[in-house]
Coordinates of C-alpha atoms and ligand atoms in Angstrom, one line a residue:
X1 CA 107.4 32.2 64.5
X2 CA 104.7 34.1 62.9
X3 CA 101.3 34.6 63.0
X4 CA 99.7 36.7 60.4
X5 CA 96.3 38.6 61.3
X6 CA 94.6 38.8 57.7
X7 CA 91.1 40.3 57.8
X8 CA 88.1 38.3 55.6
X9 CA 87.2 40.2 52.6
X10 CA 84.3 42.3 52.6
X11 CA 82.2 40.2 51.0
X12 CA 83.3 37.0 52.8
X13 CA 82.4 38.6 55.7
X14 CA 79.0 39.0 54.5
X15 CA 78.6 35.6 53.9
X16 CA 80.0 34.3 57.2
X17 CA 77.2 36.9 58.7
X18 CA 74.7 35.1 56.9
X19 CA 75.7 31.6 57.5
X20 CA 76.2 32.3 61.4
X21 CA 72.4 33.7 61.8
X22 CA 71.3 30.6 60.6
X23 CA 70.5 31.0 56.5
X24 CA 70.3 27.2 56.6
X25 CA 67.6 25.9 58.3
X26 CA 69.5 22.2 59.6
X27 CA 73.2 22.9 60.6
X28 CA 73.5 19.4 60.2
X29 CA 74.9 19.9 56.3
X30 CA 78.7 20.9 58.0
X31 CA 79.5 17.7 57.9
X32 CA 78.6 16.8 54.1
X33 CA 80.8 20.1 53.5
X34 CA 83.3 19.2 54.9
X35 CA 83.6 15.5 53.8
X36 CA 82.9 16.7 50.7
X37 CA 86.1 18.8 50.7
X38 CA 88.1 16.6 52.4
X39 CA 87.1 14.0 49.2
X40 CA 88.1 16.4 47.0
X41 CA 91.2 17.0 48.4
X42 CA 92.3 13.0 48.5
X43 CA 90.9 13.2 44.6
X44 CA 93.9 16.0 44.3
X45 CA 96.4 14.4 45.6
X46 CA 95.5 10.9 43.7
X47 CA 95.8 12.9 40.6
X48 CA 99.0 14.8 41.2
X49 CA 100.7 11.3 42.0
X50 CA 99.9 10.1 39.1
X51 CA 103.0 12.7 37.6
X52 CA 104.8 13.1 40.5
X53 CA 105.3 9.8 42.9
X54 CA 107.3 11.7 45.6
X55 CA 104.2 13.1 46.7
X56 CA 103.1 10.0 48.7
X57 CA 104.4 8.3 51.2
X58 CA 105.2 4.6 50.8
X59 CA 102.6 3.9 54.1
X60 CA 100.4 6.7 52.3
X61 CA 96.8 5.7 52.8
X62 CA 93.4 7.8 51.4
X63 CA 91.5 8.0 54.6
X64 CA 89.0 10.7 56.2
X65 CA 88.5 10.3 60.0
X66 CA 85.7 11.8 62.2
X67 CA 87.6 12.3 65.6
X68 CA 84.8 13.6 68.6
X69 CA 86.7 14.3 71.3
X70 CA 84.3 15.1 74.9
X71 CA 86.7 16.5 77.2
X72 CA 87.9 19.2 75.0
X73 CA 84.2 19.7 73.4
X74 CA 86.0 19.9 69.7
X75 CA 85.1 17.5 66.4
X76 CA 88.0 16.9 63.8
X77 CA 87.2 16.1 60.7
X78 CA 90.9 15.0 59.0
X79 CA 91.9 13.7 55.5
X80 CA 94.8 12.8 54.3
X81 CA 94.7 14.7 50.5
X82 CA 96.6 17.0 49.2
X83 CA 96.6 19.6 51.8
X84 CA 97.3 23.2 51.9
X85 CA 100.4 25.6 52.3
X86 CA 99.6 29.1 54.3
X87 CA 99.2 31.1 51.6
X88 CA 96.6 28.8 50.1
X89 CA 94.9 28.7 53.2
X90 CA 94.9 32.4 53.6
X91 CA 93.4 32.7 50.0
X92 CA 91.1 29.8 50.0
X93 CA 89.9 30.0 53.6
X94 CA 90.2 33.7 53.7
X95 CA 88.3 34.6 50.7
X96 CA 85.2 33.3 49.1
X97 CA 87.4 31.8 46.1
X98 CA 85.5 28.9 45.5
X99 CA 83.5 28.4 42.3
X100 CA 80.3 29.2 43.6
X101 CA 80.5 31.4 46.0
X102 CA 82.4 33.8 44.3
X103 CA 79.5 34.5 41.7
X104 CA 77.0 34.5 45.1
X105 CA 80.0 37.0 46.6
X106 CA 78.9 39.2 43.4
X107 CA 75.4 39.5 44.0
X108 CA 75.9 40.8 47.7
X109 CA 78.5 43.7 45.8
X110 CA 75.7 44.1 43.5
X111 CA 73.5 44.6 46.3
X112 CA 70.6 42.3 45.6
X113 CA 69.4 40.8 49.0
X114 CA 66.3 39.4 47.8
X115 CA 67.9 36.9 45.7
X116 CA 69.8 36.1 48.3
X117 CA 68.1 33.0 50.2
X118 CA 67.5 31.7 46.8
X119 CA 70.6 31.5 46.0
X120 CA 72.9 30.6 48.9
X121 CA 70.5 27.5 48.8
X122 CA 71.7 27.2 44.9
X123 CA 76.2 27.7 45.3
X124 CA 76.1 26.9 49.0
X125 CA 79.2 27.8 51.0
X126 CA 80.9 24.7 51.8
X127 CA 83.5 25.4 54.0
X128 CA 82.2 28.0 56.1
X129 CA 79.0 26.1 56.8
X130 CA 81.8 25.1 60.0
X131 CA 80.3 28.2 61.7
X132 CA 77.0 27.0 61.7
X133 CA 77.9 24.3 64.5
X134 CA 81.3 25.8 65.8
X135 CA 82.2 29.1 67.4
X136 CA 86.1 28.7 66.8
X137 CA 87.1 27.0 63.8
X138 CA 91.3 25.6 63.4
X139 CA 92.4 23.9 60.6
X140 CA 95.8 22.6 60.4
X141 CA 97.4 21.4 57.5
X142 CA 100.6 20.6 55.4
X143 CA 100.9 20.5 51.6
X144 CA 102.1 17.3 49.8
X145 CA 105.5 17.8 48.9
X146 CA 106.3 20.5 51.4
X147 CA 107.6 20.6 54.5
X148 CA 106.1 23.5 56.6
X149 CA 102.9 23.0 58.5
X150 CA 100.5 25.7 59.3
X151 CA 97.6 26.6 61.5
X152 CA 94.2 28.7 60.3
X153 CA 92.1 29.9 62.8
X154 CA 89.3 31.8 63.1
X155 CA 86.1 32.9 65.3
X156 CA 83.7 33.7 62.6
X157 CA 84.5 37.7 63.1
X158 CA 86.2 40.1 61.0
X159 CA 90.0 38.2 61.0
X160 CA 91.5 35.0 61.0
X161 CA 95.2 34.4 61.5
X162 CA 97.7 31.9 60.1
X163 CA 100.5 30.7 61.6
X164 CA 103.4 28.0 61.1
X165 CA 103.3 25.1 62.8
X166 CA 105.8 22.2 63.3
X167 CA 105.8 17.8 62.9
X168 CA 102.5 18.0 61.1
X169 CA 101.4 15.2 58.9
X170 CA 100.8 15.6 54.9
X171 CA 96.8 16.3 55.2
X172 CA 94.4 18.7 56.7
X173 CA 92.8 18.7 60.1
X174 CA 89.3 20.6 60.6
X175 CA 88.9 21.0 64.2
X176 CA 85.5 22.4 65.5
X177 CA 85.1 24.0 68.8
X178 CA 81.6 22.9 69.2
X179 CA 79.0 25.5 70.5
X180 CA 77.2 24.8 73.3
X181 CA 74.1 23.6 72.2
X182 CA 75.7 21.7 69.4
X183 CA 77.4 19.2 71.0
X184 CA 74.7 16.4 69.9
X185 CA 77.9 16.4 67.1
X186 CA 80.1 14.3 69.5
X187 CA 77.9 11.4 69.5
X188 CA 79.1 8.7 67.8
X189 CA 75.3 7.6 66.6
X190 CA 74.9 10.7 65.1
X191 CA 77.6 11.1 63.3
X192 CA 77.2 7.2 62.0
X193 CA 73.4 8.4 60.8
X194 CA 74.5 11.6 59.4
X195 CA 77.4 10.1 56.9
X196 CA 75.5 7.0 56.1
X197 CA 72.6 9.5 54.7
X198 CA 74.5 12.1 53.7
X199 CA 78.2 10.6 52.3
X200 CA 77.9 6.9 51.9
X201 CA 78.9 8.1 47.9
X202 CA 82.6 8.9 49.2
X203 CA 84.7 6.4 47.4
X204 CA 87.3 7.1 50.3
X205 CA 86.7 5.3 53.9
X206 CA 85.4 7.7 56.9
X207 CA 86.7 6.5 59.4
X208 CA 84.5 6.7 63.2
X209 CA 88.2 7.2 65.5
X210 CA 87.0 8.0 68.8
X211 CA 90.1 8.9 71.3
X212 CA 90.3 6.0 73.7
X213 CA 88.7 3.4 71.6
X214 CA 90.9 0.6 69.6
X215 CA 87.9 0.2 67.1
X216 CA 88.4 2.0 63.9
X217 CA 84.6 1.3 62.2
X218 CA 84.4 2.8 58.1
X219 CA 81.4 4.1 58.2
X220 CA 80.3 4.8 54.4
X221 CA 80.0 1.6 52.0
X222 CA 82.8 3.2 49.8
X223 CA 81.5 2.0 46.4
X224 CA 81.3 4.5 43.7
X225 CA 77.2 5.3 43.1
X226 CA 77.8 4.9 39.3
X227 CA 78.5 1.6 39.0
X228 CA 75.8 0.6 41.7
X229 CA 72.1 -0.9 40.5
X230 CA 70.0 1.9 40.2
X231 CA 68.0 -0.1 42.7
X232 CA 70.1 -0.5 45.5
X233 CA 70.8 3.1 45.6
X234 CA 67.8 5.8 47.0
X235 CA 67.3 9.1 45.6
X236 CA 68.2 10.6 48.5
X237 CA 71.9 9.3 47.9
X238 CA 71.8 10.3 44.1
X239 CA 71.0 13.9 45.0
X240 CA 73.8 14.1 47.8
X241 CA 76.1 13.1 45.4
X242 CA 75.1 15.4 43.0
X243 CA 75.0 18.0 45.3
X244 CA 78.7 17.0 46.1
X245 CA 79.6 16.9 42.5
X246 CA 78.2 19.9 41.1
X247 CA 79.0 22.2 44.3
X248 CA 74.9 22.8 44.4
X249 CA 72.5 22.6 47.2
X250 CA 69.7 22.1 45.4
X251 CA 68.1 18.5 43.7
X252 CA 68.8 17.9 40.2
X253 CA 65.6 17.7 37.9
X254 CA 66.6 14.9 36.4
X255 CA 69.0 11.9 36.3
X256 CA 70.5 9.7 33.9
X257 CA 72.3 6.2 34.7
X258 CA 74.0 4.7 31.7
X259 CA 75.7 1.4 31.0
X260 CA 77.3 1.9 28.2
X261 CA 78.4 -1.9 26.2
X262 CA 79.9 -3.1 23.3
X263 CA 83.3 -1.8 21.6
X264 CA 84.0 -0.1 24.8
X265 CA 82.6 -0.8 28.0
X266 CA 81.6 2.9 30.7
X267 CA 79.4 4.1 33.1
X268 CA 78.0 7.4 33.1
X269 CA 75.6 9.0 35.9
X270 CA 74.3 12.5 34.5
X271 CA 72.6 15.4 36.2
X272 CA 70.6 18.0 34.7
X273 CA 70.9 20.9 36.9
X274 CA 67.6 22.9 38.0
X275 CA 69.3 26.4 37.8
X276 CA 72.2 27.8 35.9
X277 CA 75.3 28.4 37.9
X278 CA 76.9 31.5 36.4
X279 CA 79.9 30.0 35.5
X280 CA 78.2 28.0 33.2
X281 CA 76.7 30.6 31.0
X282 CA 80.7 32.2 30.3
X283 CA 82.6 31.3 27.2
X284 CA 85.4 29.8 29.3
X285 CA 83.5 27.4 31.5
X286 CA 83.9 23.2 30.6
X287 CA 82.1 20.5 30.7
X288 CA 80.4 19.5 33.6
X289 CA 81.3 15.8 33.3
X290 CA 84.3 14.5 35.5
X291 CA 86.4 11.7 34.2
X292 CA 87.2 8.1 36.3
X293 CA 89.6 5.7 35.5
X294 CA 89.0 2.8 38.0
X295 CA 88.2 5.5 40.5
X296 CA 90.7 7.7 39.9
X297 CA 89.6 11.2 38.3
X298 CA 91.7 11.8 35.8
X299 CA 90.2 15.3 34.6
X300 CA 87.6 17.3 36.3
X301 CA 86.0 19.0 33.5
X302 CA 86.4 16.8 30.7
X303 CA 85.2 18.9 27.8
X304 CA 86.0 16.0 25.5
X305 CA 83.3 13.7 26.6
X306 CA 80.0 15.7 25.5
X307 CA 79.7 18.9 22.6
X308 CA 80.0 22.0 24.5
X309 CA 76.7 22.5 24.3
X310 CA 75.6 20.3 26.7
X311 CA 78.0 22.0 29.4
X312 CA 75.2 22.3 31.6
X313 CA 74.8 18.4 31.8
X314 CA 76.9 17.3 35.3
X315 CA 77.9 14.1 36.2
X316 CA 80.8 11.4 35.7
X317 CA 81.9 8.9 33.5
X318 CA 84.0 5.7 34.3
X319 CA 85.7 3.8 31.5
X320 CA 88.0 0.8 32.5
X321 CA 89.5 1.1 28.6
X322 CA 91.3 3.8 28.8
X323 CA 95.1 4.0 30.5
X324 CA 95.4 5.5 33.5
X325 CA 98.3 7.4 33.2
X326 CA 96.7 9.2 29.5
X327 CA 97.8 12.7 29.6
X328 CA 95.3 15.2 29.3
X329 CA 96.1 16.5 26.1
X330 CA 95.4 13.7 24.3
X331 CA 92.4 12.7 25.4
X332 CA 90.6 14.0 22.6
X333 CA 92.6 12.1 20.2
X334 CA 91.8 9.1 22.0
X335 CA 89.5 6.5 20.1
X336 CA 87.5 5.5 23.6
X337 CA 86.8 9.2 24.4
X338 CA 85.5 9.6 21.0
X339 CA 83.5 6.7 20.9
X340 CA 81.8 7.3 24.5
X341 CA 81.4 11.0 23.5
X342 CA 79.2 10.2 20.3
X343 CA 77.2 6.9 22.5
X344 CA 76.9 10.0 25.5
X345 CA 75.8 12.5 23.1
X346 CA 73.5 10.8 21.2
X347 CA 72.0 9.6 25.1
X348 CA 71.8 12.9 26.6
X349 CA 69.4 14.3 23.1
X350 CA 67.6 11.3 23.6
X351 CA 67.2 11.8 27.2
X352 CA 65.7 15.5 26.8
X353 CA 63.4 14.2 24.2
X354 CA 61.8 11.9 26.4
X355 CA 61.5 14.8 29.1
X356 CA 59.8 17.7 26.6
X357 CA 57.7 14.0 25.8
X358 CA 56.5 13.2 29.2
X359 CA 57.2 16.2 31.5
X360 CA 56.8 18.8 29.7
X361 CA 56.4 21.7 32.9
X362 CA 60.1 20.7 34.2
X363 CA 61.7 20.5 30.0
X364 CA 60.2 24.4 30.1
X365 CA 62.2 24.6 33.2
X366 CA 65.0 23.4 32.0
X367 CA 64.6 24.9 28.4
X368 CA 64.5 28.4 30.3
X369 CA 67.9 28.0 31.5
X370 CA 69.7 26.1 29.2
X371 CA 67.6 26.9 26.2
X372 CA 70.2 28.9 24.7
X373 CA 73.0 26.3 24.9
X374 CA 70.5 23.9 22.9
X375 CA 70.3 26.9 20.5
X376 CA 73.9 27.1 20.5
X377 CA 73.7 23.4 19.6
X378 CA 71.7 23.8 16.6
X379 CA 73.7 26.0 14.7
X380 CA 77.2 24.5 15.7
X381 CA 76.3 20.8 15.2
X382 CA 74.9 19.7 12.0
X383 CA 75.2 16.4 12.4
X384 CA 72.7 16.6 15.4
X385 CA 70.9 19.7 14.3
X386 CA 67.5 18.1 13.4
X387 CA 67.0 16.4 16.9
X388 CA 68.0 20.0 18.5
X389 CA 65.4 21.7 16.4
X390 CA 63.2 18.9 17.9
X391 CA 64.3 19.8 21.3
X392 CA 63.3 23.4 20.7
X393 CA 60.4 25.0 22.8
X394 CA 58.9 28.3 21.2
X395 CA 56.4 31.0 21.8
X396 CA 54.0 32.0 19.5
X397 CA 51.2 34.4 18.8
X398 CA 48.7 32.1 19.7
X399 CA 50.5 31.2 23.2
X400 CA 52.7 34.3 23.9
X401 CA 53.7 33.4 27.4
X402 CA 54.0 29.6 27.7
X403 CA 56.7 28.0 26.1
X404 CA 55.4 25.0 23.2
X405 CA 57.4 22.5 21.6
X406 CA 58.5 23.2 18.1
X407 CA 57.6 19.5 17.1
X408 CA 53.9 19.8 18.6
X409 CA 53.9 23.1 16.3
X410 CA 55.2 21.5 13.3
X411 CA 53.2 18.3 13.5
X412 CA 50.0 19.6 14.1
X413 CA 50.1 21.9 11.2
X414 CA 48.1 21.1 8.1
X415 CA 50.6 19.3 5.6
X416 CA 49.7 21.9 2.7
X417 CA 51.3 24.6 4.7
X418 CA 54.8 25.1 3.6
X419 CA 56.3 28.1 5.7
X420 CA 56.7 28.5 9.3
X421 CA 56.2 32.2 9.9
X422 CA 58.3 34.2 12.4
X423 CA 59.2 37.5 14.3
X424 CA 62.3 38.2 15.9
X425 CA 62.5 41.2 18.2
X426 CA 63.5 41.6 22.2
X427 CA 60.3 41.1 23.8
X428 CA 57.9 38.7 22.6
X429 CA 54.8 40.4 24.3
X430 CA 55.7 43.6 22.3
X431 CA 56.4 41.0 19.4
X432 CA 52.9 39.6 19.7
X433 CA 51.1 42.9 19.0
X434 CA 53.1 44.0 16.3
X435 CA 51.6 44.9 12.7
X436 CA 54.1 42.3 11.6
X437 CA 51.3 39.4 12.4
X438 CA 48.7 41.2 10.8
X439 CA 48.8 39.1 7.5
X440 CA 49.3 35.7 9.6
X441 CA 46.3 36.9 11.8
X442 CA 43.9 37.1 8.7
X443 CA 45.3 33.8 7.3
X444 CA 44.6 32.5 11.2
X445 CA 48.2 31.8 10.9
X446 CA 50.5 31.5 14.3
X447 CA 53.7 33.0 14.3
X448 CA 56.6 32.0 16.1
X449 CA 58.1 34.4 17.9
X450 CA 61.5 34.8 19.0
X451 CA 63.2 37.1 21.1
X452 CA 66.8 35.7 22.5
X453 CA 70.0 36.9 20.7
X454 CA 70.4 33.5 20.2
X455 CA 67.5 33.2 18.0
X456 CA 68.7 34.9 15.1
X457 CA 72.0 33.2 14.5
X458 CA 70.1 30.1 14.8
X459 CA 67.4 31.0 12.7
X460 CA 69.9 31.6 10.2
X461 CA 71.0 28.3 10.6
X462 CA 68.6 26.3 10.5
X463 CA 66.3 28.0 7.2
X464 CA 63.6 25.1 7.5
X465 CA 62.3 23.0 10.2
X466 CA 60.5 19.6 9.4
X467 CA 60.0 20.8 5.1
X468 CA 59.2 24.2 5.8
X469 CA 60.3 26.9 4.9
X470 CA 61.5 29.8 7.8
X471 CA 60.0 32.5 7.1
X472 CA 60.7 36.1 8.9
X473 CA 57.5 38.6 8.7
X474 CA 59.8 41.2 9.6
X475 CA 61.9 40.8 6.4
X476 CA 61.0 41.9 2.9
X477 CA 59.6 39.1 0.5
X478 CA 56.7 39.4 -2.2
X479 CA 57.5 35.6 -2.0
X480 CA 54.4 34.3 -1.0
X481 CA 51.7 36.8 -2.0
X482 CA 48.3 35.8 -3.5
X483 CA 47.5 37.2 -6.8
X484 CA 44.8 39.6 -5.6
X485 CA 47.2 40.7 -3.2
X486 CA 49.5 41.2 -5.9
X487 CA 47.2 43.6 -7.8
X488 CA 46.1 45.1 -4.8
X489 CA 49.7 46.5 -4.6
X490 CA 50.3 47.6 -8.1
X491 CA 46.7 49.5 -8.3
X492 CA 47.8 51.2 -5.4
X493 CA 51.2 51.9 -6.6
X494 CA 50.1 53.5 -9.8
X495 CA 47.2 55.7 -7.7
X496 CA 49.7 57.1 -5.9
X497 CA 52.5 56.8 -7.6
X498 CA 53.5 60.6 -6.9
X499 CA 53.4 60.5 -2.7
X500 CA 55.3 57.3 -3.4
X501 CA 58.3 59.4 -5.3
X502 CA 57.6 62.1 -2.8
X503 CA 58.0 60.1 0.2
X504 CA 61.3 58.1 -0.8
X505 CA 62.4 61.8 -1.5
X506 CA 61.9 63.1 2.0
X507 CA 63.1 60.0 3.8
X508 CA 66.1 59.2 1.9
X509 CA 68.0 59.4 5.0
X510 CA 66.1 57.0 7.0
X511 CA 64.7 54.3 4.3
X512 CA 65.9 52.6 1.6
X513 CA 62.6 52.4 -0.1
X514 CA 58.5 52.9 0.0
X515 CA 56.5 51.3 -1.4
X516 CA 52.7 49.8 -0.2
X517 CA 52.3 46.3 1.0
X518 CA 49.2 43.8 1.2
X519 CA 50.3 42.6 4.3
X520 CA 48.8 45.5 6.5
X521 CA 44.9 45.2 7.4
X522 CA 44.6 47.9 10.7
X523 CA 48.2 49.5 10.9
X524 CA 48.7 52.4 8.4
X525 CA 52.6 50.9 8.0
X526 CA 55.5 49.0 9.1
X527 CA 59.3 49.0 8.5
X528 CA 60.9 45.7 7.5
X529 CA 64.1 44.6 7.1
X530 CA 65.7 43.9 3.9
X531 CA 65.9 40.6 2.8
X532 CA 69.9 40.9 3.4
X533 CA 70.2 42.1 6.7
X534 CA 71.6 39.8 9.0
X535 CA 69.4 40.9 11.7
X536 CA 70.8 43.0 15.1
X537 CA 72.2 40.1 16.8
X538 CA 74.0 39.0 14.0
X539 CA 75.4 42.1 13.4
X540 CA 76.8 42.6 17.0
X541 CA 78.4 39.3 16.5
X542 CA 80.0 40.4 13.5
X543 CA 81.1 43.5 14.8
X544 CA 82.4 41.7 17.5
X545 CA 84.5 39.8 15.3
X546 CA 85.9 43.2 13.3
X547 CA 84.0 42.1 10.0
X548 CA 82.7 44.9 8.1
X549 CA 79.0 45.0 8.3
X550 CA 77.0 48.2 6.6
X551 CA 74.1 49.6 8.8
X552 CA 71.3 48.7 6.4
X553 CA 68.6 50.7 5.9
X554 CA 65.2 49.4 6.6
X555 CA 61.7 49.8 3.8
X556 CA 58.7 51.6 4.8
X557 CA 55.5 49.9 3.6
X558 CA 52.2 51.3 3.3
X559 CA 48.7 50.3 4.2
X560 CA 47.0 51.2 0.9
X561 CA 43.7 51.3 2.8
X562 CA 44.1 52.9 5.3
X563 CA 42.7 56.5 5.8
X564 CA 45.9 57.9 6.0
X565 CA 46.9 57.5 2.9
X566 CA 44.0 58.9 1.4
X567 CA 44.9 62.3 3.4
X568 CA 48.5 62.5 2.6
X569 CA 47.7 62.6 -0.8
X570 CA 45.4 65.1 -0.7
X571 CA 47.6 67.1 1.0
X572 CA 50.4 66.3 -2.0
X573 CA 48.4 67.0 -4.3
X574 CA 46.9 70.5 -3.2
X575 CA 50.5 71.8 -2.4
X576 CA 53.6 69.7 -2.4
X577 CA 55.9 72.2 -0.6
X578 CA 53.9 72.5 2.4
X579 CA 56.1 72.2 5.4
X580 CA 52.6 70.4 7.0
X581 CA 52.9 67.3 4.4
X582 CA 56.5 66.9 5.3
X583 CA 55.6 66.6 8.6
X584 CA 53.3 64.5 8.3
X585 CA 55.2 62.1 6.4
X586 CA 58.0 62.2 9.1
X587 CA 55.6 61.6 11.5
X588 CA 54.9 58.5 10.1
X589 CA 57.8 57.3 9.4
X590 CA 58.7 57.6 13.4
X591 CA 55.2 56.1 13.9
X592 CA 56.8 53.3 11.8
X593 CA 59.9 53.1 14.3
X594 CA 57.7 53.0 17.4
X595 CA 55.4 49.8 16.1
X596 CA 58.6 48.2 15.5
X597 CA 59.5 48.9 19.3
X598 CA 62.5 51.7 18.2
X599 CA 62.0 55.2 19.3
X600 CA 62.4 58.3 16.8
X601 CA 65.2 59.9 16.4
X602 CA 63.9 62.9 17.9
X603 CA 61.0 62.4 20.4
X604 CA 60.6 66.1 20.9
X605 CA 60.2 67.2 17.5
X606 CA 57.5 63.7 16.9
X607 CA 56.2 64.6 20.5
X608 CA 55.1 68.3 19.2
X609 CA 53.8 67.0 15.5
X610 CA 51.0 64.6 17.6
X611 CA 50.3 67.8 19.7
X612 CA 49.5 69.9 16.8
X613 CA 47.7 67.2 15.0
X614 CA 45.3 66.7 18.4
Ligands
ADP1 P1 84.5 24.4 47.2 O1 84.6 23.3 48.0 O2 83.0 24.7 46.7 O3 85.7 24.9 46.5 P2 84.6 25.6 49.8 O4 84.2 26.4 50.8 O5 84.0 23.8 50.3 O6 84.3 25.5 47.9 O7 86.2 25.2 50.4 C1 86.8 26.4 49.9 C2 88.5 25.6 49.6 O8 89.4 25.4 50.2 C3 88.4 24.7 48.8 O9 88.1 24.9 47.1 C4 89.7 24.0 48.7 O10 90.8 24.6 47.7 C5 90.1 24.3 50.0 N1 89.8 23.2 50.9 C6 88.8 23.4 52.2 N2 89.0 22.3 52.6 C7 90.2 21.8 52.0 C8 90.8 20.2 52.6 N3 90.6 19.4 53.3 N4 92.1 20.6 52.0 C9 92.3 20.7 51.1 N5 91.9 21.9 50.2 C10 90.5 22.8 50.9
MG2 MG1 83.4 22.5 49.2

């Protein structure tokens, strides 16, 4: 019988080192991690057995055992779950393959050690926590449906071994050879209290099996936490359940229990995470809600239960009204599932609304992490568009650093103001200082500052909010000029008609038009977008969809009251072919580019012109 000796993948080794050298200040958590894995393995066996009965023997019993052995100084966590074959062991226990730890390993690769302590809290490292209390870990396992068993073994150094072992029962035993100073985990009292503290919600029996004792006490109550009355469950129990479910080690931001009654009955226990796991933002990430039917998990990531944009919500939904053997493919067209989805969506949106109204600081944390997903909702879910727009937080010229609810802003506005001004860009502090805001400042109006790529797409779909038109200040629009402003513009256009023509000719390659604007007060000029310009974010999306999108030239607007224009005109009237005139016009354009957050095409020439001027 051969023994394979394998090396841990480099990043696994680093995680291992971090774990062993005690990143966690309390080692207790190793037990809940191993019990959580055992419970996952039992879930998977139940689930696979739905379609393949031969996987479970007649005398099969779902069970997790804790076996403390005083003599050998070992603690064994044994389960009758799905088990692993040799390759699975090498893969799952030899590399960081678990969902969360993979992103963690990526950060290690990218060498961002300063973020590690925070991240290890976020992702957890599951199985590897065994090495916090054991110097040698052995895993004996046989996968359901196969005959050969295997043993995985490691001392937490560079390597591990995998070898074949005969006569193993189906399931997995994790044998911890406890470190000398960790022998407290042999004590039955300690084990009892750890289980009731961290693992009571596990729906399978956790049995204490002390060698030499005939008693086999069950340490947990086994009741699914989502069916228990809220006042009966402690905050800590809810939090532990969340950590098990979400594979997170930090506490959730908020929790909701919901019992849907009426035509269809269902129980939901939902959580809002404090921070996002990286995969959540990936396109192929599914929902964070698991579906149970009569205590059996039917689907771990049931994307049928909530709209995609709510995929950050984690939790469990259980309905007795669904058939146990429902195929995953049929879930979407199932009437009960559709009813649940509708009720759940409404519930979650109003829950978020309550959080916004009652706990704005927490809501800001949430929005900071998942706001882009809510924006995705605004442009993808017309049925709930208004409610979703109510959930937006925005930065404004009056509050560029702290986001405020868009709803409050609109409610506090005088009724006779029919528009909401906004600007889009990539940095809101830059936006707050941009010349686009001058007109609004003069009018004493707040301007919304949008700086995420999701914003432009959302704004195009939204169009208006609470009967107020959303108006971009960085796009052409004469619609809301006053009579006086219009007049000023026309007078200037007449007075400087020659100069305007000259500038249009000179900047022909760069801009589609040059004209005067009443929106400027202090700055000499500004670049604005054509009203049909889809915006940068939209343009890159269209391009990715292989749509033809012409790069649209901007419009250069001049401030008729600025001294610079007077001077340019003077040059123009004196000698229209002077290189100084052309140089100055080009410099003015470069200036506008810089003020719009861009960089001049030819920074060297621009620099020289400025230097000459000085
Ligand atoms: P996670 O539980 O987040 O996936 P872990 O590090 O806890 O990460 O476990 C890694 C993987 O090892 C699991 O995803 C699973 O495939 C496998 N595994 C661990 N413990 C068991 C077990 N008791 N039975 C079957 N598979 C297991
Ligand atoms: Mg785990």
